[in-house]
mmCIF file of C-alpha atoms in Angstrom:
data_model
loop_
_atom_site.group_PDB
_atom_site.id
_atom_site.type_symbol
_atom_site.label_atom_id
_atom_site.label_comp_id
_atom_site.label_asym_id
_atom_site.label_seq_id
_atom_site.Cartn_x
_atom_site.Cartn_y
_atom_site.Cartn_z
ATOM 1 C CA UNK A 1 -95.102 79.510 -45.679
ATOM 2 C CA UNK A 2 -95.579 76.344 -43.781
ATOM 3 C CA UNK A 3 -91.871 75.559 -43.526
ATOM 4 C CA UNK A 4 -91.417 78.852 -41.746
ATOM 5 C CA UNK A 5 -92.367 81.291 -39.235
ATOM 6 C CA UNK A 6 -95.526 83.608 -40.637
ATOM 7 C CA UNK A 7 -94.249 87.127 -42.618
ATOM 8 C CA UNK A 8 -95.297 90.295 -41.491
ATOM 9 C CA UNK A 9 -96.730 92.389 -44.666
ATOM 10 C CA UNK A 10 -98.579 95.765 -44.525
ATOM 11 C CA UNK A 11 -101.709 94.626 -46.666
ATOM 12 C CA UNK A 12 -102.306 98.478 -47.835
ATOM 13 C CA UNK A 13 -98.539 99.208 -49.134
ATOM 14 C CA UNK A 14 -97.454 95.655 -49.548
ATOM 15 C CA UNK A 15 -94.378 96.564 -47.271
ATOM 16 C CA UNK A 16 -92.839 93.594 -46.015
ATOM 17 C CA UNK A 17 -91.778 94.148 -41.906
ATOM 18 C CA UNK A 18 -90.269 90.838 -41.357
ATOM 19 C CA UNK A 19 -90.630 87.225 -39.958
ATOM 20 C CA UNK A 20 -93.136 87.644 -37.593
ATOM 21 C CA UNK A 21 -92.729 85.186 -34.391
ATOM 22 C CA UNK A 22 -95.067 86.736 -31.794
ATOM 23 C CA UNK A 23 -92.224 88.308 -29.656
ATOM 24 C CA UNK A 24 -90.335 85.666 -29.629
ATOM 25 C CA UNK A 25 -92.782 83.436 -28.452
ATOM 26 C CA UNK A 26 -92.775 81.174 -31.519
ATOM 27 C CA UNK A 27 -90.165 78.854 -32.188
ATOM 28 C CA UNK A 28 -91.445 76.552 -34.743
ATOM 29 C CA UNK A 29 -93.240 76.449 -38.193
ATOM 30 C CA UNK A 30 -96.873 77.902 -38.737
ATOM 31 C CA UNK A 31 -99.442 76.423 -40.874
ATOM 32 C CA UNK A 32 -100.618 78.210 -44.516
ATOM 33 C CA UNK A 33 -103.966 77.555 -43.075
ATOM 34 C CA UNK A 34 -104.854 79.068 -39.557
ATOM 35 C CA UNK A 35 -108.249 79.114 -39.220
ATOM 36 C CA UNK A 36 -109.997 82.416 -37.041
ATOM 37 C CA UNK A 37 -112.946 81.548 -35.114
ATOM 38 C CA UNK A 38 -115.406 84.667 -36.311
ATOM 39 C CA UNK A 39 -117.362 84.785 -33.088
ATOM 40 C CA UNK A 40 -113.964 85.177 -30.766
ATOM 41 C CA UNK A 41 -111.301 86.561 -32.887
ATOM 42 C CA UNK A 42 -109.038 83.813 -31.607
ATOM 43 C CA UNK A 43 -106.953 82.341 -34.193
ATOM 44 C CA UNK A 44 -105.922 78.609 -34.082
ATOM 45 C CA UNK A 45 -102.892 77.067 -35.786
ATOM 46 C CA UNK A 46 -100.136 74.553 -36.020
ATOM 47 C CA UNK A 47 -96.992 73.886 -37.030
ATOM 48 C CA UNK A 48 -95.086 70.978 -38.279
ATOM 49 C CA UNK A 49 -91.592 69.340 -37.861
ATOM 50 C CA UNK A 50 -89.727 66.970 -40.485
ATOM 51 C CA UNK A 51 -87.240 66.316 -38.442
ATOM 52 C CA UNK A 52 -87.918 65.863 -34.744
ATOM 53 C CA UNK A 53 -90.923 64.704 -32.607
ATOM 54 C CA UNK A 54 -93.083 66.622 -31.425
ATOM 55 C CA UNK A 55 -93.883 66.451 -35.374
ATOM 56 C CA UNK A 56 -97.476 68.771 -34.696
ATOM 57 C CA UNK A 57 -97.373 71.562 -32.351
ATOM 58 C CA UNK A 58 -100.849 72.755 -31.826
ATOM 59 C CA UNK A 59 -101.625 76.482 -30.381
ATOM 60 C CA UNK A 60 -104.119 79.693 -30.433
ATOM 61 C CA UNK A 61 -103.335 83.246 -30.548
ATOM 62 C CA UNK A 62 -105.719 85.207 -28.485
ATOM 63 C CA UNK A 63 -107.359 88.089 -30.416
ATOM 64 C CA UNK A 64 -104.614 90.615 -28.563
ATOM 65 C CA UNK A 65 -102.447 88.500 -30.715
ATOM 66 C CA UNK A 66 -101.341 86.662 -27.456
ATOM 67 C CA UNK A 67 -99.935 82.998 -27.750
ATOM 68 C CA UNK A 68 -100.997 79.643 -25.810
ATOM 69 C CA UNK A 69 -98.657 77.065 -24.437
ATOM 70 C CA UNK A 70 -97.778 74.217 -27.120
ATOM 71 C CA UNK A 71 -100.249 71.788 -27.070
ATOM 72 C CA UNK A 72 -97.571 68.804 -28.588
ATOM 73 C CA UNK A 73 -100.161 66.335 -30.837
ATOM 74 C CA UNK A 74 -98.444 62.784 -30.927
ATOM 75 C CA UNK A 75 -98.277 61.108 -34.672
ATOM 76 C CA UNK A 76 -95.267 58.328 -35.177
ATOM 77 C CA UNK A 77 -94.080 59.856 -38.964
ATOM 78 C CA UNK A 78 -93.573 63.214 -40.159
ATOM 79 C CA UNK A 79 -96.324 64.005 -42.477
ATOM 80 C CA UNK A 80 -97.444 66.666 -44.675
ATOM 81 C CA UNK A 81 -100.135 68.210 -42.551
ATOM 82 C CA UNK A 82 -100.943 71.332 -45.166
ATOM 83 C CA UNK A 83 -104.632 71.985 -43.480
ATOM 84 C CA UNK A 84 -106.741 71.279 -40.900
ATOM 85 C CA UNK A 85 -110.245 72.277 -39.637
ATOM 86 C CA UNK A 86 -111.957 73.527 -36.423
ATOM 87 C CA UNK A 87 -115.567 73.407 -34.679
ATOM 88 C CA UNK A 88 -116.791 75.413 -32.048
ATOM 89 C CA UNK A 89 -115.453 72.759 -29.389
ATOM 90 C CA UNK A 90 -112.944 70.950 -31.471
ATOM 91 C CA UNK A 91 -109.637 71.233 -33.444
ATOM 92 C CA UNK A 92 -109.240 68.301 -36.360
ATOM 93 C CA UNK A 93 -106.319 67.022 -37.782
ATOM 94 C CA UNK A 94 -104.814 64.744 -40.400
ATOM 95 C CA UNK A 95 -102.153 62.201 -39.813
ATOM 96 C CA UNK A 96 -102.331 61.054 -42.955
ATOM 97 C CA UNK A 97 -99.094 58.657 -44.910
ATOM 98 C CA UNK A 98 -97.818 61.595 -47.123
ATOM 99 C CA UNK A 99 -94.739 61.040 -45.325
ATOM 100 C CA UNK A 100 -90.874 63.452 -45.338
ATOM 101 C CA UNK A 101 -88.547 60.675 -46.194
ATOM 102 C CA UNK A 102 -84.583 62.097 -46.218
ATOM 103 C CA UNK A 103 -83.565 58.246 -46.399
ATOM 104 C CA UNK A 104 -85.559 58.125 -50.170
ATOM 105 C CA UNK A 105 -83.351 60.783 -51.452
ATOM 106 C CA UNK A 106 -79.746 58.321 -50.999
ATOM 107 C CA UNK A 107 -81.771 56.449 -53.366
ATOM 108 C CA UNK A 108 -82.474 59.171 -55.900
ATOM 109 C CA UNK A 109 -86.361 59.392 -54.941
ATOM 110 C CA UNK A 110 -88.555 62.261 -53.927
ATOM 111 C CA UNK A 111 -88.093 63.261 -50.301
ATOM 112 C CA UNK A 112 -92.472 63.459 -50.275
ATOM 113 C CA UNK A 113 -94.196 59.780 -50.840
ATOM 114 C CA UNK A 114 -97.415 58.479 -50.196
ATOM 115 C CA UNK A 115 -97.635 55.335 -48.587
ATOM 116 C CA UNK A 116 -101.220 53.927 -48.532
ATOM 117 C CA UNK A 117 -100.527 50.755 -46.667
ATOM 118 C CA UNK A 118 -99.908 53.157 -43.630
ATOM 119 C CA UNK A 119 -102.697 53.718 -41.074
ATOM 120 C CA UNK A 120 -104.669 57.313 -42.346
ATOM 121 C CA UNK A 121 -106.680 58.808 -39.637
ATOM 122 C CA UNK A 122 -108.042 62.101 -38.716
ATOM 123 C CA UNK A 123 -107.934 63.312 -34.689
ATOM 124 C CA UNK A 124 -110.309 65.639 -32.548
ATOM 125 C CA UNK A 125 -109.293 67.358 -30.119
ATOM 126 C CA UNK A 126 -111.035 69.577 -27.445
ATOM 127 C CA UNK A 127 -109.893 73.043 -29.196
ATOM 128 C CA UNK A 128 -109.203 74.077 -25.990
ATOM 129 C CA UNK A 129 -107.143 71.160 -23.886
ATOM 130 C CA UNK A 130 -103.701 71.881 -22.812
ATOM 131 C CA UNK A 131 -102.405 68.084 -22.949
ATOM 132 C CA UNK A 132 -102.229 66.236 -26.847
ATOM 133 C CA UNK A 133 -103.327 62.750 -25.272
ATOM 134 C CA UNK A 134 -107.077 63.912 -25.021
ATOM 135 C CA UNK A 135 -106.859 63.571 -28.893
ATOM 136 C CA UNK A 136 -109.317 60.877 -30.242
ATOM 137 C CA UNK A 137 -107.985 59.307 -33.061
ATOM 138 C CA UNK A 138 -110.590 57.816 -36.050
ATOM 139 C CA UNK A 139 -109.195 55.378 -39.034
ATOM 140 C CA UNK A 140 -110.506 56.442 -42.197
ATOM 141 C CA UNK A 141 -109.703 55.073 -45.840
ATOM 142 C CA UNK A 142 -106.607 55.416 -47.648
ATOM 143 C CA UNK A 143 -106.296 59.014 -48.792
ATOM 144 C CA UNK A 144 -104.619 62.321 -48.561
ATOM 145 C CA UNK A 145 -106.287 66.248 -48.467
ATOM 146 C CA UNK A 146 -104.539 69.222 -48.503
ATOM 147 C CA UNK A 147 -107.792 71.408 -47.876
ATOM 148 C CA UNK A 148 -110.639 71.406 -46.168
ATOM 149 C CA UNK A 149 -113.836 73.199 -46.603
ATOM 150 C CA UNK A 150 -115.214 73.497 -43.598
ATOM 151 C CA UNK A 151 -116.346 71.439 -40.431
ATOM 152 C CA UNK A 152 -118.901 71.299 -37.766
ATOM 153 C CA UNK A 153 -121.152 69.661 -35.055
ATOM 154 C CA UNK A 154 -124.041 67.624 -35.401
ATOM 155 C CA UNK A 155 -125.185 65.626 -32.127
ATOM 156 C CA UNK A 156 -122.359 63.266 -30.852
ATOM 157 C CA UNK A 157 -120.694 64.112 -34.466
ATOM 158 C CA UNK A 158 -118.115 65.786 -36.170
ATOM 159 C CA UNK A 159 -118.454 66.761 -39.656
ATOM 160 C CA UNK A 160 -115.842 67.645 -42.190
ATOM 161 C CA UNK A 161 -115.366 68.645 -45.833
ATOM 162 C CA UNK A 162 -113.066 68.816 -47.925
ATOM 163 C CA UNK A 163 -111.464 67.649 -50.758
ATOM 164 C CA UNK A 164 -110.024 63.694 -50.987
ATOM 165 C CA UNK A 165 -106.687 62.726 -52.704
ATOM 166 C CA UNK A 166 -107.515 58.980 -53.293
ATOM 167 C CA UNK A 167 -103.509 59.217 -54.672
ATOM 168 C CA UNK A 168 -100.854 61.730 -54.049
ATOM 169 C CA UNK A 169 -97.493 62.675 -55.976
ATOM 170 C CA UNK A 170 -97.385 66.396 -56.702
ATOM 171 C CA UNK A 171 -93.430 65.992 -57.301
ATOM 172 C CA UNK A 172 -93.642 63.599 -60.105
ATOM 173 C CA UNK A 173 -96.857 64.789 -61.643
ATOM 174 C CA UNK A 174 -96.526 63.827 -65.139
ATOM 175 C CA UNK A 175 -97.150 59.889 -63.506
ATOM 176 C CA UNK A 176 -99.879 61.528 -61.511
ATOM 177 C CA UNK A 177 -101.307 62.833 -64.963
ATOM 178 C CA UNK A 178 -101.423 59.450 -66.070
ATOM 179 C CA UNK A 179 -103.687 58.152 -63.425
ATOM 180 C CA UNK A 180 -105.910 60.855 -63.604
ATOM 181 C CA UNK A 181 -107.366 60.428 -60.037
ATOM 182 C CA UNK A 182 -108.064 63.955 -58.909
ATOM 183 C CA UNK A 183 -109.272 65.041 -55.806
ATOM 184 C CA UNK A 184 -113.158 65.078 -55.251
ATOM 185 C CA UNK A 185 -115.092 66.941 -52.576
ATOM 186 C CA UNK A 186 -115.611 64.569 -49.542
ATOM 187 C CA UNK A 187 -117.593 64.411 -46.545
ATOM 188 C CA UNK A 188 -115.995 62.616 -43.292
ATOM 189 C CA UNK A 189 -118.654 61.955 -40.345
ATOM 190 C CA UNK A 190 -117.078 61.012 -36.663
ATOM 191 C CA UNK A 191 -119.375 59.931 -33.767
ATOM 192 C CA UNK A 192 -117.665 60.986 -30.724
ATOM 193 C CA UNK A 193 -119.760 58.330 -28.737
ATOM 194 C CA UNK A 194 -119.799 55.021 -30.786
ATOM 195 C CA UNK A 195 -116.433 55.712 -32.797
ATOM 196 C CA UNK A 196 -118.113 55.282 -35.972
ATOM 197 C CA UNK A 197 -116.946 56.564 -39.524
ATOM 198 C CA UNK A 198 -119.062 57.640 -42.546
ATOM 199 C CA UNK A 199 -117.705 58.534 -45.723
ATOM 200 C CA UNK A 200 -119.564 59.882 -48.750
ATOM 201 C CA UNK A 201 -118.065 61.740 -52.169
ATOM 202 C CA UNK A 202 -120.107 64.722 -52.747
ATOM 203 C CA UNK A 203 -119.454 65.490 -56.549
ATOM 204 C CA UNK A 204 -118.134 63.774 -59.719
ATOM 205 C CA UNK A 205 -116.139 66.705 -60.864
ATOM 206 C CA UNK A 206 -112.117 67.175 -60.072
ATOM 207 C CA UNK A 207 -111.884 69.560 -57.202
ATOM 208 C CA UNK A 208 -109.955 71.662 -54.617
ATOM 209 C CA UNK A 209 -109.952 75.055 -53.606
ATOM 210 C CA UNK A 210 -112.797 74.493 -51.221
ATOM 211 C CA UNK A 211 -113.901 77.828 -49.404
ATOM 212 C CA UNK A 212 -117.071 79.292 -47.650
ATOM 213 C CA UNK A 213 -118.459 82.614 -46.465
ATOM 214 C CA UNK A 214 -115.775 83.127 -43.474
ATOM 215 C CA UNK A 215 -118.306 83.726 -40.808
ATOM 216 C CA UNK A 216 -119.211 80.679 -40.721
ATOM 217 C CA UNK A 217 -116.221 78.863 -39.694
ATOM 218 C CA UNK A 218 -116.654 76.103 -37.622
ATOM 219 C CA UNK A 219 -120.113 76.347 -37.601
ATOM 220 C CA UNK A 220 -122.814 74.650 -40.537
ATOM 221 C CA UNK A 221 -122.198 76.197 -43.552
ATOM 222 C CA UNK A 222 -124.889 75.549 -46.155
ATOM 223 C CA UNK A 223 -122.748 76.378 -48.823
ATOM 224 C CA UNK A 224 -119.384 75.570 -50.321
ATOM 225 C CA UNK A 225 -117.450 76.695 -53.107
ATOM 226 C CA UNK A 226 -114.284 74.749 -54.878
ATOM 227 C CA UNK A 227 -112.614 75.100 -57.888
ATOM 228 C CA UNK A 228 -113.424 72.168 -60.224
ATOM 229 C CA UNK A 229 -112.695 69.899 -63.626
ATOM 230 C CA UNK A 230 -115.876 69.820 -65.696
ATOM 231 C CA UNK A 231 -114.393 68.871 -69.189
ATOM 232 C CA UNK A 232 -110.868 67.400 -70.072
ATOM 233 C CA UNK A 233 -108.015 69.311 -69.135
ATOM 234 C CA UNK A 234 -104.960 69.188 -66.907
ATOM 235 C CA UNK A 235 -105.320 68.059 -63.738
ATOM 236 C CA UNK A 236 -103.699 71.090 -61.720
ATOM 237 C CA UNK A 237 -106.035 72.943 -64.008
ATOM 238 C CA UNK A 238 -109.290 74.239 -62.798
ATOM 239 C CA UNK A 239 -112.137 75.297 -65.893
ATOM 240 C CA UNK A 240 -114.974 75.668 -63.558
ATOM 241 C CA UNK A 241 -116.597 77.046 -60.400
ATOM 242 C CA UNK A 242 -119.017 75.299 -58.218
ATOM 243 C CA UNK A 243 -121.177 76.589 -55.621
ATOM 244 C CA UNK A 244 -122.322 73.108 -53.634
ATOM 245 C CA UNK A 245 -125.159 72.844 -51.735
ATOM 246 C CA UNK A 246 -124.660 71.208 -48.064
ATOM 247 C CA UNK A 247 -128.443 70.610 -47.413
ATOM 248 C CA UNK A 248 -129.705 69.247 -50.522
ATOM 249 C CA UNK A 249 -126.083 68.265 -52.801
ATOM 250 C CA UNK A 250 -127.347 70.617 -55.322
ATOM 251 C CA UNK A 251 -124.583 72.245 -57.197
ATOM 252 C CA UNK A 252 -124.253 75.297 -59.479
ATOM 253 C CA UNK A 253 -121.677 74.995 -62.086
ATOM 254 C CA UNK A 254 -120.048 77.846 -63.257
ATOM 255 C CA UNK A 255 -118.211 77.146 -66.870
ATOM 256 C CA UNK A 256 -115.146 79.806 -66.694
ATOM 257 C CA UNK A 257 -115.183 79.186 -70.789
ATOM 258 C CA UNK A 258 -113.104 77.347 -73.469
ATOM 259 C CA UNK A 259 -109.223 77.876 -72.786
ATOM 260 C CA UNK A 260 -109.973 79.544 -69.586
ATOM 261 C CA UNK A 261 -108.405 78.310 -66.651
ATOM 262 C CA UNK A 262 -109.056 79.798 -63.294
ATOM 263 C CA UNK A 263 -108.366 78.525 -59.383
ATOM 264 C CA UNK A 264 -109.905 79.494 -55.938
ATOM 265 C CA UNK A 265 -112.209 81.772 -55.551
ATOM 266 C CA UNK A 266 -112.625 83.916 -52.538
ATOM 267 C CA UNK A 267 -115.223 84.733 -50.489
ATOM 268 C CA UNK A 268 -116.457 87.823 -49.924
ATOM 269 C CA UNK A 269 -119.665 88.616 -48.188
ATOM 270 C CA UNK A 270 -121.866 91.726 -48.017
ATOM 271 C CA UNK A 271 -122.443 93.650 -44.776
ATOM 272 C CA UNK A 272 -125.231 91.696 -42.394
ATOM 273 C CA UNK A 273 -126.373 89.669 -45.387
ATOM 274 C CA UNK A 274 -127.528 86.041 -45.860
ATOM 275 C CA UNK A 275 -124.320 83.486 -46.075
ATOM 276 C CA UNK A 276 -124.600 82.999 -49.935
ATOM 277 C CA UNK A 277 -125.233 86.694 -50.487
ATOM 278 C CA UNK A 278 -121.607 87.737 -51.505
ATOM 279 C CA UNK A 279 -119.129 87.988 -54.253
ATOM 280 C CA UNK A 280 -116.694 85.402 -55.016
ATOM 281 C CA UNK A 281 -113.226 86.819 -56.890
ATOM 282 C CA UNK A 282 -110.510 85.539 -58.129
ATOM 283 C CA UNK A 283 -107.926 85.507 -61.532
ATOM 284 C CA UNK A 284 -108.948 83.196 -64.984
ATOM 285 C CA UNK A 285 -106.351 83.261 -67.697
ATOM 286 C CA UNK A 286 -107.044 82.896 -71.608
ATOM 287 C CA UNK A 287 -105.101 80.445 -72.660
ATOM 288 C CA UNK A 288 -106.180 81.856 -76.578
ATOM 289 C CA UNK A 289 -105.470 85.304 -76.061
ATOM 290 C CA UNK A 290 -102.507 84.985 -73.154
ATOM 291 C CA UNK A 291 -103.942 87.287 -70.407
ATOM 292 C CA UNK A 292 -105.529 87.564 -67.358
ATOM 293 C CA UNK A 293 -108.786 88.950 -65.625
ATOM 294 C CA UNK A 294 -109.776 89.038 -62.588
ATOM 295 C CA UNK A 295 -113.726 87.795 -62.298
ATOM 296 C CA UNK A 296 -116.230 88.412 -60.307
ATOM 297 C CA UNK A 297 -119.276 86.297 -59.830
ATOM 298 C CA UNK A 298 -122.468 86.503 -57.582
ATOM 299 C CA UNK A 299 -122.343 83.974 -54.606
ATOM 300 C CA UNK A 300 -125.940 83.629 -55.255
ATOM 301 C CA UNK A 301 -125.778 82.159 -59.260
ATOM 302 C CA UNK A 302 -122.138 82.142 -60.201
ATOM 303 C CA UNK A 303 -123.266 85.180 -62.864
ATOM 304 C CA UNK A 304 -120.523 86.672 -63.906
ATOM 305 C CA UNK A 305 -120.667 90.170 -62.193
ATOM 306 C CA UNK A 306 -117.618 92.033 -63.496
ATOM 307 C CA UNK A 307 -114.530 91.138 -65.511
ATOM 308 C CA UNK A 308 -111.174 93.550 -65.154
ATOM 309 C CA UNK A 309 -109.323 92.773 -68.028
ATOM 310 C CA UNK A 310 -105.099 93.065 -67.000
ATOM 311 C CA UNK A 311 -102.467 94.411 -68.725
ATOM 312 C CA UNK A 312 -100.367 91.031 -68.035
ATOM 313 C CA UNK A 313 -100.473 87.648 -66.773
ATOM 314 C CA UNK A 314 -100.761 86.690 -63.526
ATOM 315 C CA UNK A 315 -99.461 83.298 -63.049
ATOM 316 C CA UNK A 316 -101.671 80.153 -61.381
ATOM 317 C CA UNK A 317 -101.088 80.478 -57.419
ATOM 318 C CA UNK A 318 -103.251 78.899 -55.232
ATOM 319 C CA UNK A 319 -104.896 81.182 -52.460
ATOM 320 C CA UNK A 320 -105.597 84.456 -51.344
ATOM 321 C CA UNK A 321 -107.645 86.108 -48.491
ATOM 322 C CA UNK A 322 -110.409 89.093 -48.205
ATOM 323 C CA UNK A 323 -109.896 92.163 -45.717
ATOM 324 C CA UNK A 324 -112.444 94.858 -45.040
ATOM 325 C CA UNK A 325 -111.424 98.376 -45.035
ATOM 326 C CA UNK A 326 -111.866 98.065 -40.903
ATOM 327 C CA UNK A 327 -109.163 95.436 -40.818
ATOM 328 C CA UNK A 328 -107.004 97.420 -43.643
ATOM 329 C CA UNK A 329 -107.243 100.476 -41.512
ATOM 330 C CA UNK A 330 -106.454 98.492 -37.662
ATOM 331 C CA UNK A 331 -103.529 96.985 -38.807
ATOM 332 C CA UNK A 332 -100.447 97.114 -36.748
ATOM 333 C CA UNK A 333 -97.261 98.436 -38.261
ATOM 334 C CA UNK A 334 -95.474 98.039 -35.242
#
């Protein structure tokens, strides 16, 4: 709901409340990917304007669901910012040329268009500064990413992952079909001292969906998991599941099966277990038979685990989220 103010929804009826806008304290747009910090509850977020500057408004809510002060982040376009990342000292983001342009629709093109003669470059910022300009700003090569993975620190370095649009078009994508240039998981390196940059593709299968056991946000993660291409098919079709290995780049595939088409796959771990010692669930349709199950696989293999067949299709979507029965049963209804 990135265009929008966040929804309100009781997770155990599915009652919807309302727009939720923190008592009136928020007044513009909130990301479709805040990102909770697991060791202090806080949650930090962003929100983007098409319109008028500041284009990125950068804030935290406190674990009392209390909100900072805008932190405005200075970019000269207004960009499709759908993700970002955080460390345990920093907040990342992308100001990369996937630009809003109301002046291409006069002349009967899509109001979204990549532009990759345009500067792209991610920024870190102290997670915690009150003023934008402390952003450092690092030039990277021509791309676009809608997710990330996960992100870290290493020395003077920042370290993210995610998954690297070397092209970008999702409203015309029968031309983005032809060029079959999907996204592949990516790993961006930033030296906070010498300004350096160092770029590396982590996998030669089509990817996205990147996720990872939760409570290790912003901190290393030795594994990540992403939806993936392994034989010809669509390419906003997923076929496989991949369990990559941060230490070593070994990776698990996970075949979902001939006609099957599945998406991301989310996390969930076992009580005061090891990080890969989890579930991972999500929905696979049969193209064949024209139904849906939803799948579960171990974290540890990508066995299959247990398949619920449905009485109906559920449709391809894109994400969904885990809660415990202790955050079921503490939620707010009021």
């Amino acid at each position: 709901m990135e265009g929008d103010k966040p929804w309100w929804v009781m997770a155990q009826t599915l009652e919807t409340i309302g727009v939720y806008d923190y008592n009136g304290t928020l007044k513009h747009s909130f990301t479709a990917h805040p990102k909770i910090d697991p060791k202090t509850g806080e949650m930090f977020f962003f929100g983007y304007n098409v319109t008028i500057q500041p284009y990125i408004s950068y804030r935290i809510a406190s674990k009392e669901g209390k909100l900072s002060p805008v932190v405005p982040i200075d970019i000269q376009r207004p960009v499709m910012m759908h993700d970002f990342a955080i460390t345990e000292n920093y907040a990342i983001f992308m100001d990369l040329p996937y630009l809003f342009d109301g002046k291409n629709i006069i002349h009967s093109g899509p109001i979204l268009r990549f532009d990759k003669t345009l500067p792209c470059r991610f920024g870190i910022l102290p997670r915690y500064s009150k003023d934008g300009k402390d952003i450092k700003w690092f030039d990277v090569k021509p791309c676009f990413v809608f997710h990330t993975g996960n992100a870290w620190e290493e020395g003077d370095s920042v370290i993210v992952i995610g998954c690297r649009h070397e092209d970008i078009d999702i409203l015309n994508t029968n031309e983005w079909e032809k060029n079959k240039r999907p996204a592949v998981l990516y790993k961006w390196e930033f030296n906070l001292k010498t300004s350096e940059v160092t770029e590396q593709g982590l996998s030669e299968y089509g990817s996205e969906f990147p996720v990872i056991n939760n409570e290790f946000m912003g901190r290393l993660s030795n594994f990540i998991y992403y939806a993936a291409r392994v034989e010809d098919c669509d390419d906003l079709e997923f076929n496989a599941v991949i369990k990559y290995n941060v230490k070593t780049g070994d990776q698990i595939v996970k075949n979902l099966g001939k006609h099957r088409r599945g998406g991301e796959f989310v996390y969930v771990p076992k009580s005061d277990s090891a990080e890969d010692d989890g579930y991972l669930i999500g929905f696979v349709f049969d193209e064949t038979k024209n139904n849906s199950e939803v799948v579960i696989l171990s974290a540890v293999n990508l066995e299959v685990s247990c398949r619920i067949a449905l009485p109906q299709r559920v449709p391809y979507g894109f994400h969904g989220g885990w809660l415990t029965r202790e955050q079921l049963n503490n939620q707010r209804s009021s």
